[in-house]
Amino acid sequence: MMNSASSINWPPALQLGDVVAVAAPASPVAPEPFRAGVRWLQEWGFRVYQRLNLVTFHGPTVAHLGELTPAARTSLRVALTANEPLNLHFTGLTVLCPGQAQGPLLGGNLTTLCHLIGTPFAPQLAGHVLFLEDHHEARYRIDRLLHHLRLSGLLQEVAAVVLGSFTRCGPVEPLLEIFGAALAPLRIPVLAGLPVGHQPDNHTLPIGAWAVVNTQTGSLRIEG
């Protein structure tokens, strides 16, 4: 399922004093009680978005809130409490493959995404802008994961790829070379340097929101 910019359902904004529940489902969950979600369990976030047509949020976990940069804290607060439509704009990103594209935003941890291949929980990525991040993986594993993802066919109709942080995965330049070589055959725009992932500057992204990639300006715009 692919949503237009206007068809996706946004959760209501949190207000001061609102009660927040924490759910850790280990079995099928009835969709009726759910109004919003901050996504941590990646596969659960995929299914909430693609089954319920509801925006969820990829962001920091509660355990790491005290480590966030001021910009990342503001990003989380705005995502969860804004009464106006979100309009996020990330600039100065590194261009690995040129082009322009747009589509619903979807993504998360590269390793987890690869583990979902061949299962009922694998997301449908066709037409989406895919963002990826990871943590503490060797370069050869990153290379293998990327080729596994591409050869599985899951990336066949992806609109664009935007790379977040790959902390403790080695020097940046060799990693960018690996990404460029693995993703170039897709002939889609690829950007790197999005402030998302296992780091203090971990900005909150709305899964399912409309995303616009422009490599001429090195930018990602997300519209709510």
XYZ file of N, CA and C in Angstrom:
672
model
N 0.838 -1.186 0.000
C 0.000 0.000 0.000
C 0.874 1.236 0.000
N 0.578 2.172 -0.925
C 1.303 3.431 -0.938
C 0.310 4.562 -0.805
N 0.589 5.483 0.069
C -0.319 6.573 0.373
C 0.120 7.852 -0.307
N -0.867 8.694 -0.643
C -0.552 10.027 -1.114
C -0.312 10.913 0.091
N 0.110 12.151 -0.184
C 0.411 13.066 0.917
C -0.818 13.355 1.766
N -2.013 13.248 1.176
C -3.221 13.633 1.899
C -3.988 12.452 2.477
N -3.666 11.204 2.077
C -4.483 10.070 2.495
C -4.024 9.421 3.789
N -2.805 9.689 4.225
C -2.283 9.063 5.433
C -2.945 9.657 6.666
N -3.183 8.842 7.676
C -3.807 9.297 8.918
C -2.737 9.685 9.933
N -2.864 10.890 10.476
C -1.923 11.371 11.485
C -2.534 11.214 12.865
N -1.746 10.789 13.858
C -2.267 10.688 15.227
C -2.490 12.076 15.810
N -3.365 12.200 16.804
C -3.572 13.508 17.437
C -2.340 13.938 18.214
N -2.133 15.242 18.279
C -0.973 15.774 19.000
C -1.127 15.557 20.500
N -0.005 15.284 21.164
C -0.013 15.189 22.623
C -0.142 16.581 23.232
N -0.861 16.656 24.342
C -1.010 17.902 25.076
C -0.417 17.733 26.472
N -0.039 18.848 27.095
C 0.519 18.808 28.436
C -0.458 18.124 29.391
N 0.028 17.100 30.089
C -0.811 16.364 31.023
C -1.439 15.117 30.450
N -1.283 14.877 29.147
C -1.825 13.659 28.546
C -1.173 12.417 29.151
N -1.953 11.358 29.270
C -1.450 10.078 29.764
C -0.929 9.275 28.581
N 0.291 8.759 28.718
C 0.917 7.980 27.656
C 1.066 6.547 28.127
N 0.591 5.600 27.327
C 0.712 4.182 27.657
C 1.886 3.581 26.902
N 2.488 2.577 27.498
C 3.582 1.849 26.866
C 3.086 0.451 26.547
N 3.219 0.027 25.284
C 2.781 -1.302 24.866
C 3.969 -2.074 24.330
N 4.111 -3.319 24.753
C 5.164 -4.201 24.251
C 4.504 -5.507 23.831
N 3.842 -5.531 22.668
C 3.047 -6.700 22.289
C 3.920 -7.894 21.930
N 3.511 -9.067 22.428
C 4.180 -10.313 22.066
C 3.219 -11.235 21.330
N 2.061 -10.712 20.964
C 1.050 -11.486 20.252
C 0.213 -10.512 19.435
N -0.696 -11.013 18.586
C -1.530 -10.096 17.794
C -2.249 -9.076 18.666
N -2.337 -7.855 18.150
C -2.893 -6.743 18.923
C -4.116 -6.192 18.209
N -5.191 -5.970 18.948
C -6.381 -5.351 18.376
C -6.067 -3.907 18.011
N -6.403 -3.462 16.794
C -6.014 -2.111 16.370
C -6.836 -0.996 17.001
N -8.035 -1.307 17.535
C -8.941 -0.250 17.975
C -8.352 0.693 19.026
N -7.602 0.203 20.034
C -7.132 1.135 21.074
C -6.022 2.070 20.622
N -5.417 1.817 19.457
C -4.224 2.566 19.101
C -4.577 3.886 18.428
N -3.990 4.954 18.945
C -4.170 6.269 18.354
C -2.858 6.828 17.842
N -1.747 6.411 18.421
C -0.434 6.927 18.021
C 0.614 5.947 18.494
N 1.814 6.103 17.934
C 2.897 5.242 18.385
C 4.250 5.851 18.101
N 5.165 5.757 19.057
C 6.562 6.074 18.796
C 7.242 4.750 18.506
N 7.742 4.593 17.312
C 8.209 3.307 16.847
C 9.585 2.983 17.377
N 9.703 1.849 18.030
C 11.012 1.326 18.385
C 11.152 -0.056 17.796
N 10.166 -0.935 18.060
C 10.182 -2.244 17.430
C 9.851 -2.045 15.959
N 10.859 -2.151 15.131
C 10.742 -1.702 13.750
C 9.652 -2.423 12.983
N 9.604 -3.750 13.104
C 8.615 -4.500 12.333
C 7.195 -4.155 12.762
N 7.018 -3.827 14.048
C 5.698 -3.421 14.522
C 5.304 -2.085 13.900
N 6.269 -1.165 13.828
C 5.996 0.121 13.207
C 5.613 -0.012 11.750
N 6.305 -0.905 11.018
C 5.958 -1.140 9.618
C 4.504 -1.596 9.492
N 4.120 -2.539 10.338
C 2.776 -3.108 10.214
C 1.697 -2.112 10.621
N 1.947 -1.302 11.643
C 0.974 -0.277 12.027
C 0.736 0.676 10.865
N 1.825 1.105 10.220
C 1.697 2.029 9.090
C 0.988 1.371 7.914
N 1.440 0.174 7.509
C 0.933 -0.411 6.273
C -0.402 -1.124 6.449
N -0.745 -1.549 7.655
C -2.044 -2.183 7.874
C -3.119 -1.173 8.273
N -2.743 -0.164 9.055
C -3.726 0.772 9.592
C -3.682 2.133 8.913
N -2.722 2.339 8.002
C -2.584 3.624 7.316
C -2.395 4.765 8.319
N -1.613 4.484 9.357
C -1.410 5.437 10.444
C 0.066 5.786 10.565
N 0.360 7.065 10.635
C 1.734 7.517 10.840
C 2.232 7.053 12.205
N 3.441 6.480 12.237
C 4.151 6.224 13.487
C 5.451 7.014 13.438
N 6.205 6.998 14.510
C 7.406 7.831 14.573
C 8.644 6.998 14.848
N 9.650 7.197 14.023
C 10.966 6.594 14.239
C 11.788 7.611 15.014
N 12.139 7.263 16.252
C 12.861 8.230 17.065
C 13.591 7.569 18.208
N 14.093 8.367 19.131
C 14.878 7.842 20.253
C 14.008 7.065 21.233
N 14.637 6.126 21.932
C 13.942 5.394 22.983
C 13.986 6.199 24.280
N 13.119 5.834 25.204
C 13.043 6.546 26.483
C 14.388 6.518 27.202
N 15.096 5.395 27.101
C 16.365 5.243 27.818
C 17.423 6.235 27.360
N 17.274 6.777 26.143
C 18.302 7.657 25.592
C 17.867 9.121 25.515
N 16.727 9.460 26.094
C 16.256 10.839 25.999
C 17.234 11.821 26.627
N 17.884 11.426 27.705
C 18.816 12.323 28.377
C 20.097 12.573 27.618
N 20.364 11.791 26.573
C 21.591 11.930 25.798
C 21.409 12.764 24.533
N 20.184 13.162 24.228
C 19.903 13.820 22.958
C 20.473 15.229 22.895
N 20.827 15.643 21.682
C 21.198 17.030 21.450
C 19.949 17.902 21.562
N 20.114 19.209 21.785
C 18.939 20.082 21.822
C 18.088 19.984 20.556
N 18.728 19.880 19.394
C 17.975 19.784 18.145
C 17.156 18.504 18.087
N 17.734 17.399 18.568
C 17.011 16.127 18.554
C 15.848 16.142 19.539
N 16.039 16.770 20.704
C 14.941 16.881 21.671
C 13.800 17.714 21.096
N 14.158 18.806 20.438
C 13.135 19.642 19.812
C 12.394 18.875 18.732
N 13.128 18.088 17.951
C 12.519 17.294 16.891
C 11.481 16.331 17.448
N 11.811 15.650 18.548
C 10.867 14.716 19.163
C 9.645 15.452 19.699
N 9.886 16.572 20.392
C 8.767 17.330 20.967
C 7.826 17.829 19.881
N 8.380 18.390 18.820
C 7.550 18.927 17.742
C 6.755 17.815 17.068
N 7.406 16.664 16.831
C 6.720 15.559 16.160
C 5.509 15.081 16.951
N 5.628 15.059 18.272
C 4.566 14.490 19.097
C 3.517 15.500 19.542
N 3.838 16.789 19.504
C 2.917 17.775 20.075
C 2.413 18.809 19.076
N 2.930 18.829 17.871
C 2.559 19.880 16.921
C 1.098 19.748 16.503
N 0.378 20.848 16.567
C -0.999 20.884 16.084
C -1.069 21.248 14.606
N 0.009 21.803 14.088
C 0.080 22.152 12.677
C 0.771 21.021 11.915
N 0.534 20.914 10.603
C 1.218 19.889 9.810
C 2.733 20.037 9.905
N 3.430 18.915 10.009
C 4.888 18.944 10.071
C 5.466 19.354 8.724
N 6.543 20.105 8.774
C 7.276 20.469 7.560
C 8.756 20.429 7.910
N 9.375 19.276 7.712
C 10.778 19.074 8.069
C 11.643 19.227 6.835
N 12.808 19.860 7.012
C 13.691 20.108 5.869
C 15.128 19.851 6.297
N 15.736 18.825 5.722
C 17.131 18.488 5.993
C 17.966 18.861 4.772
N 18.978 19.688 4.972
C 19.807 20.157 3.865
C 21.265 19.766 4.097
N 22.086 20.012 3.076
C 23.507 19.731 3.189
C 23.845 18.255 3.193
N 22.954 17.410 2.671
C 23.205 15.978 2.628
C 24.160 15.641 1.482
N 24.883 14.544 1.629
C 25.865 14.113 0.632
C 25.175 13.339 -0.480
N 25.463 13.699 -1.715
C 24.854 13.039 -2.873
C 25.721 11.857 -3.296
N 25.145 10.658 -3.282
C 25.838 9.471 -3.769
C 25.380 9.083 -5.167
N 24.091 9.262 -5.441
C 23.532 8.992 -6.767
C 22.528 10.098 -7.075
N 22.590 10.707 -8.262
C 21.756 11.870 -8.552
C 20.315 11.500 -8.881
N 19.451 12.522 -8.779
C 18.067 12.348 -9.172
C 17.114 13.052 -8.229
N 15.850 13.010 -8.577
C 14.796 13.568 -7.740
C 13.682 12.540 -7.629
N 13.068 12.466 -6.464
C 12.005 11.484 -6.246
C 11.165 11.911 -5.061
N 9.991 11.322 -4.962
C 9.135 11.567 -3.817
C 8.254 10.356 -3.559
N 7.781 10.260 -2.331
C 6.926 9.151 -1.938
C 6.823 9.095 -0.432
N 6.011 8.192 0.099
C 5.912 8.050 1.555
C 7.245 7.610 2.153
N 7.544 8.114 3.343
C 8.800 7.790 4.016
C 8.659 6.490 4.800
N 9.652 5.619 4.653
C 9.659 4.351 5.370
C 11.104 3.938 5.590
N 11.377 3.241 6.697
C 12.747 2.791 6.888
C 13.089 2.544 8.332
N 14.394 2.423 8.568
C 14.896 2.151 9.902
C 16.215 1.416 9.844
N 16.382 0.467 10.736
C 17.642 -0.244 10.889
C 17.868 -1.228 9.749
N 19.037 -1.143 9.109
C 19.354 -1.991 7.958
C 19.347 -3.470 8.330
N 19.995 -3.831 9.432
C 20.065 -5.238 9.831
C 18.680 -5.811 10.092
N 17.854 -5.073 10.814
C 16.502 -5.545 11.105
C 15.695 -5.710 9.835
N 15.806 -4.760 8.924
C 15.078 -4.845 7.664
C 15.471 -6.101 6.895
N 16.762 -6.405 6.856
C 17.214 -7.612 6.155
C 16.688 -8.876 6.820
N 16.576 -8.866 8.141
C 16.061 -10.039 8.853
C 14.589 -10.299 8.539
N 13.873 -9.290 8.068
C 12.456 -9.456 7.760
C 12.212 -10.026 6.375
N 13.227 -10.080 5.527
C 13.072 -10.598 4.168
C 12.614 -12.051 4.221
N 11.582 -12.367 3.451
C 11.065 -13.725 3.410
C 10.075 -14.050 4.505
N 9.721 -13.058 5.326
C 8.738 -13.263 6.390
C 7.481 -12.446 6.080
N 6.368 -12.735 6.748
C 5.154 -11.936 6.530
C 5.297 -10.496 6.997
N 6.366 -10.198 7.725
C 6.532 -8.866 8.299
C 7.373 -7.939 7.429
N 7.875 -8.439 6.309
C 8.678 -7.595 5.420
C 7.805 -6.477 4.855
N 8.254 -5.225 4.920
C 7.438 -4.115 4.427
C 7.403 -4.071 2.906
N 6.355 -3.468 2.378
C 6.257 -3.221 0.942
C 6.899 -1.864 0.659
N 8.036 -1.867 -0.025
C 8.822 -0.647 -0.196
C 8.595 0.053 -1.532
N 7.868 -0.553 -2.449
C 7.682 0.039 -3.776
C 7.098 1.441 -3.660
N 7.743 2.397 -4.349
C 7.265 3.765 -4.374
C 7.622 4.595 -3.157
N 8.315 4.010 -2.186
C 8.645 4.718 -0.952
C 10.044 5.325 -0.998
N 10.230 6.372 -0.212
C 11.564 6.899 0.086
C 12.057 6.139 1.315
N 13.128 5.383 1.143
C 13.628 4.494 2.189
C 14.808 5.133 2.903
N 14.740 5.226 4.238
C 15.909 5.669 4.993
C 16.473 4.485 5.774
N 17.792 4.455 5.912
C 18.485 3.347 6.558
C 19.505 3.869 7.562
N 19.682 3.153 8.659
C 20.724 3.448 9.642
C 21.150 2.133 10.279
N 22.292 2.146 10.962
C 22.727 0.942 11.670
C 23.788 1.310 12.693
N 24.200 0.311 13.455
C 25.091 0.559 14.590
C 25.974 -0.652 14.824
N 27.269 -0.391 14.966
C 28.231 -1.416 15.379
C 28.222 -2.629 14.445
N 28.313 -2.373 13.145
C 28.425 -3.436 12.152
C 29.716 -3.238 11.362
N 30.416 -4.323 11.087
C 31.631 -4.249 10.279
C 31.279 -3.873 8.842
N 32.246 -3.256 8.141
C 31.983 -2.814 6.774
C 31.602 -3.975 5.863
N 32.250 -5.128 6.045
C 31.921 -6.251 5.167
C 30.489 -6.715 5.396
N 29.992 -6.575 6.634
C 28.603 -6.943 6.908
C 27.636 -5.932 6.304
N 27.977 -4.654 6.376
C 27.150 -3.633 5.733
C 27.051 -3.919 4.236
N 28.179 -4.230 3.619
C 28.200 -4.543 2.190
C 27.314 -5.752 1.897
N 27.433 -6.791 2.695
C 26.646 -8.009 2.486
C 25.156 -7.748 2.688
N 24.813 -6.966 3.714
C 23.412 -6.650 3.969
C 22.796 -5.862 2.819
N 23.536 -4.900 2.295
C 23.020 -4.096 1.186
C 22.767 -4.939 -0.049
N 23.727 -5.802 -0.386
C 23.545 -6.650 -1.569
C 22.427 -7.669 -1.345
N 22.300 -8.175 -0.128
C 21.190 -9.075 0.188
C 19.859 -8.364 -0.014
N 19.774 -7.135 0.477
C 18.548 -6.358 0.348
C 18.219 -6.102 -1.120
N 19.231 -5.734 -1.895
C 18.993 -5.442 -3.313
C 18.638 -6.705 -4.099
N 19.383 -7.785 -3.884
C 19.155 -9.012 -4.642
C 17.852 -9.702 -4.254
N 17.324 -9.391 -3.080
C 16.039 -9.966 -2.673
C 14.882 -9.411 -3.492
N 15.108 -8.284 -4.169
C 14.056 -7.636 -4.935
C 13.263 -6.620 -4.148
N 13.544 -6.497 -2.856
C 12.777 -5.579 -2.018
C 12.980 -4.121 -2.423
N 14.133 -3.825 -3.031
C 14.433 -2.446 -3.428
C 14.084 -2.153 -4.882
N 13.466 -3.106 -5.553
C 13.302 -3.009 -6.999
C 12.584 -1.743 -7.439
N 11.571 -1.317 -6.697
C 10.797 -0.135 -7.093
C 10.839 0.960 -6.030
N 11.878 0.958 -5.204
C 12.035 2.036 -4.221
C 12.277 3.356 -4.949
N 11.672 4.439 -4.461
C 11.802 5.730 -5.136
C 13.160 6.370 -4.894
N 13.686 6.258 -3.675
C 14.968 6.871 -3.316
C 15.443 6.251 -2.011
N 16.738 6.426 -1.724
C 17.318 5.952 -0.470
C 18.031 7.120 0.200
N 17.792 7.291 1.498
C 18.474 8.312 2.291
C 19.133 7.608 3.475
N 20.423 7.825 3.641
C 21.198 7.133 4.666
C 21.359 7.998 5.903
N 21.081 7.409 7.055
C 21.309 8.075 8.321
C 22.685 7.756 8.856
N 22.823 7.716 10.166
C 24.131 7.453 10.765
C 24.408 5.948 10.818
N 25.669 5.612 10.669
C 26.147 4.237 10.817
C 27.271 4.280 11.846
N 26.854 4.444 13.104
C 27.808 4.656 14.188
C 28.561 3.369 14.508
N 29.836 3.541 14.797
C 30.730 2.425 15.127
C 30.769 1.384 14.004
N 30.632 1.859 12.771
C 30.709 0.970 11.608
C 31.961 1.241 10.784
N 32.879 2.035 11.312
C 34.110 2.322 10.592
C 34.107 3.713 9.988
N 35.206 4.095 9.315
C 35.328 5.415 8.698
C 34.215 5.681 7.685
N 33.815 6.939 7.585
C 32.672 7.303 6.754
C 32.948 7.096 5.271
N 34.107 7.544 4.775
C 34.360 7.503 3.333
C 34.283 6.091 2.751
N 34.941 5.080 3.360
C 34.788 3.719 2.818
C 33.341 3.232 2.845
N 32.582 3.636 3.865
C 31.177 3.244 3.921
C 30.384 3.857 2.770
N 30.649 5.130 2.480
C 29.943 5.783 1.379
C 30.269 5.121 0.050
N 31.500 4.669 -0.119
C 31.862 3.942 -1.335
C 31.079 2.638 -1.445
N 30.917 1.946 -0.319
C 30.153 0.699 -0.315
C 28.701 0.965 -0.697
N 28.113 1.993 -0.106
C 26.723 2.326 -0.419
C 26.564 2.725 -1.881
N 27.475 3.552 -2.368
C 27.384 3.983 -3.753
C 27.447 2.816 -4.716
N 28.376 1.888 -4.487
C 28.532 0.737 -5.380
C 27.327 -0.198 -5.309
N 26.780 -0.390 -4.114
C 25.668 -1.327 -3.952
C 24.356 -0.776 -4.487
N 24.155 0.548 -4.377
C 22.869 1.136 -4.730
C 22.831 1.752 -6.122
N 23.986 1.999 -6.733
C 24.019 2.606 -8.067
C 23.221 1.820 -9.103
N 23.242 0.464 -9.090
C 22.465 -0.277 -10.094
C 20.966 -0.005 -10.049
N 20.458 0.526 -8.950
C 19.030 0.819 -8.851
C 18.633 2.037 -9.672
N 19.611 2.898 -9.993
C 19.365 4.123 -10.775
C 18.299 5.004 -10.117
N 18.463 5.213 -8.832
C 17.572 6.084 -8.073
C 18.428 7.062 -7.277
N 17.851 8.188 -6.840
C 18.632 9.126 -6.026
C 18.989 8.531 -4.670
N 20.232 8.787 -4.241
C 20.707 8.315 -2.942
C 21.419 9.468 -2.243
N 20.989 9.783 -1.026
C 21.608 10.816 -0.204
C 22.138 10.190 1.079
N 23.129 10.816 1.679
C 23.698 10.344 2.943
C 23.868 11.522 3.893
N 23.898 11.211 5.193
C 24.133 12.238 6.202
C 22.904 12.683 6.955
N 21.790 11.958 6.847
C 20.588 12.309 7.593
C 20.838 12.109 9.092
N 20.494 13.088 9.935
C 20.759 12.969 11.378
C 19.750 12.058 12.071
N 19.883 10.770 11.798
C 18.976 9.757 12.336
C 19.777 8.506 12.650
N 19.534 7.898 13.801
C 20.209 6.648 14.119
C 20.693 6.597 15.548
N 21.642 5.708 15.804
C 22.152 5.473 17.157
C 23.198 6.528 17.517
N 22.728 7.726 17.789
C 23.614 8.847 18.098
C 22.815 9.895 18.859
N 23.476 10.810 19.571
C 22.740 11.852 20.293
C 21.897 12.745 19.384
N 22.366 13.005 18.166
C 21.602 13.847 17.239
C 20.664 12.970 16.410
N 19.730 12.340 17.094
C 18.801 11.387 16.487
C 17.438 12.046 16.345
N 17.162 12.567 15.165
C 15.919 13.290 14.932
C 14.761 12.316 14.723
N 13.564 12.760 15.050
C 12.363 11.938 14.943
C 11.746 12.094 13.559
N 11.467 10.967 12.907
C 10.899 10.973 11.563
C 9.508 10.345 11.572
N 8.554 10.937 10.849
C 7.207 10.365 10.763
C 7.134 9.319 9.648
N 6.941 8.055 10.023
C 6.822 6.980 9.050
C 5.484 7.101 8.330
N 5.527 7.179 7.010
C 4.323 7.321 6.210
C 4.080 8.724 5.702
N 4.789 9.723 6.254
C 4.655 11.097 5.762
C 5.268 11.215 4.372
N 4.843 12.223 3.625
C 5.325 12.413 2.258
C 6.728 13.015 2.273
N 7.632 12.402 1.533
C 9.031 12.834 1.509
C 9.442 13.184 0.086
N 10.227 14.244 -0.042
C 10.712 14.710 -1.343
C 12.231 14.769 -1.300
N 12.885 14.049 -2.201
C 14.344 13.988 -2.283
C 14.801 14.790 -3.488
N 15.772 15.677 -3.273
C 16.323 16.491 -4.358
C 17.837 16.494 -4.228
N 18.526 15.806 -5.119
C 19.984 15.750 -5.019
C 20.646 16.995 -5.595
N 19.905 17.816 -6.342
C 20.485 19.075 -6.810
C 20.760 20.009 -5.640
N 19.908 19.947 -4.640
C 20.092 20.776 -3.445
C 20.581 19.955 -2.252
N 20.753 18.649 -2.426
C 21.184 17.793 -1.324
C 20.224 17.837 -0.155
N 18.927 17.719 -0.442
C 17.937 17.941 0.607
C 16.874 16.854 0.642
N 16.310 16.688 1.834
C 15.140 15.847 2.058
C 14.093 16.704 2.748
N 12.918 16.792 2.152
C 11.809 17.535 2.743
C 10.698 16.554 3.096
N 10.173 16.673 4.297
C 9.105 15.789 4.765
C 7.905 16.650 5.119
N 6.760 16.319 4.531
C 5.563 17.131 4.687
C 4.486 16.342 5.410
N 3.825 17.004 6.353
C 2.758 16.362 7.095
C 1.395 16.906 6.718
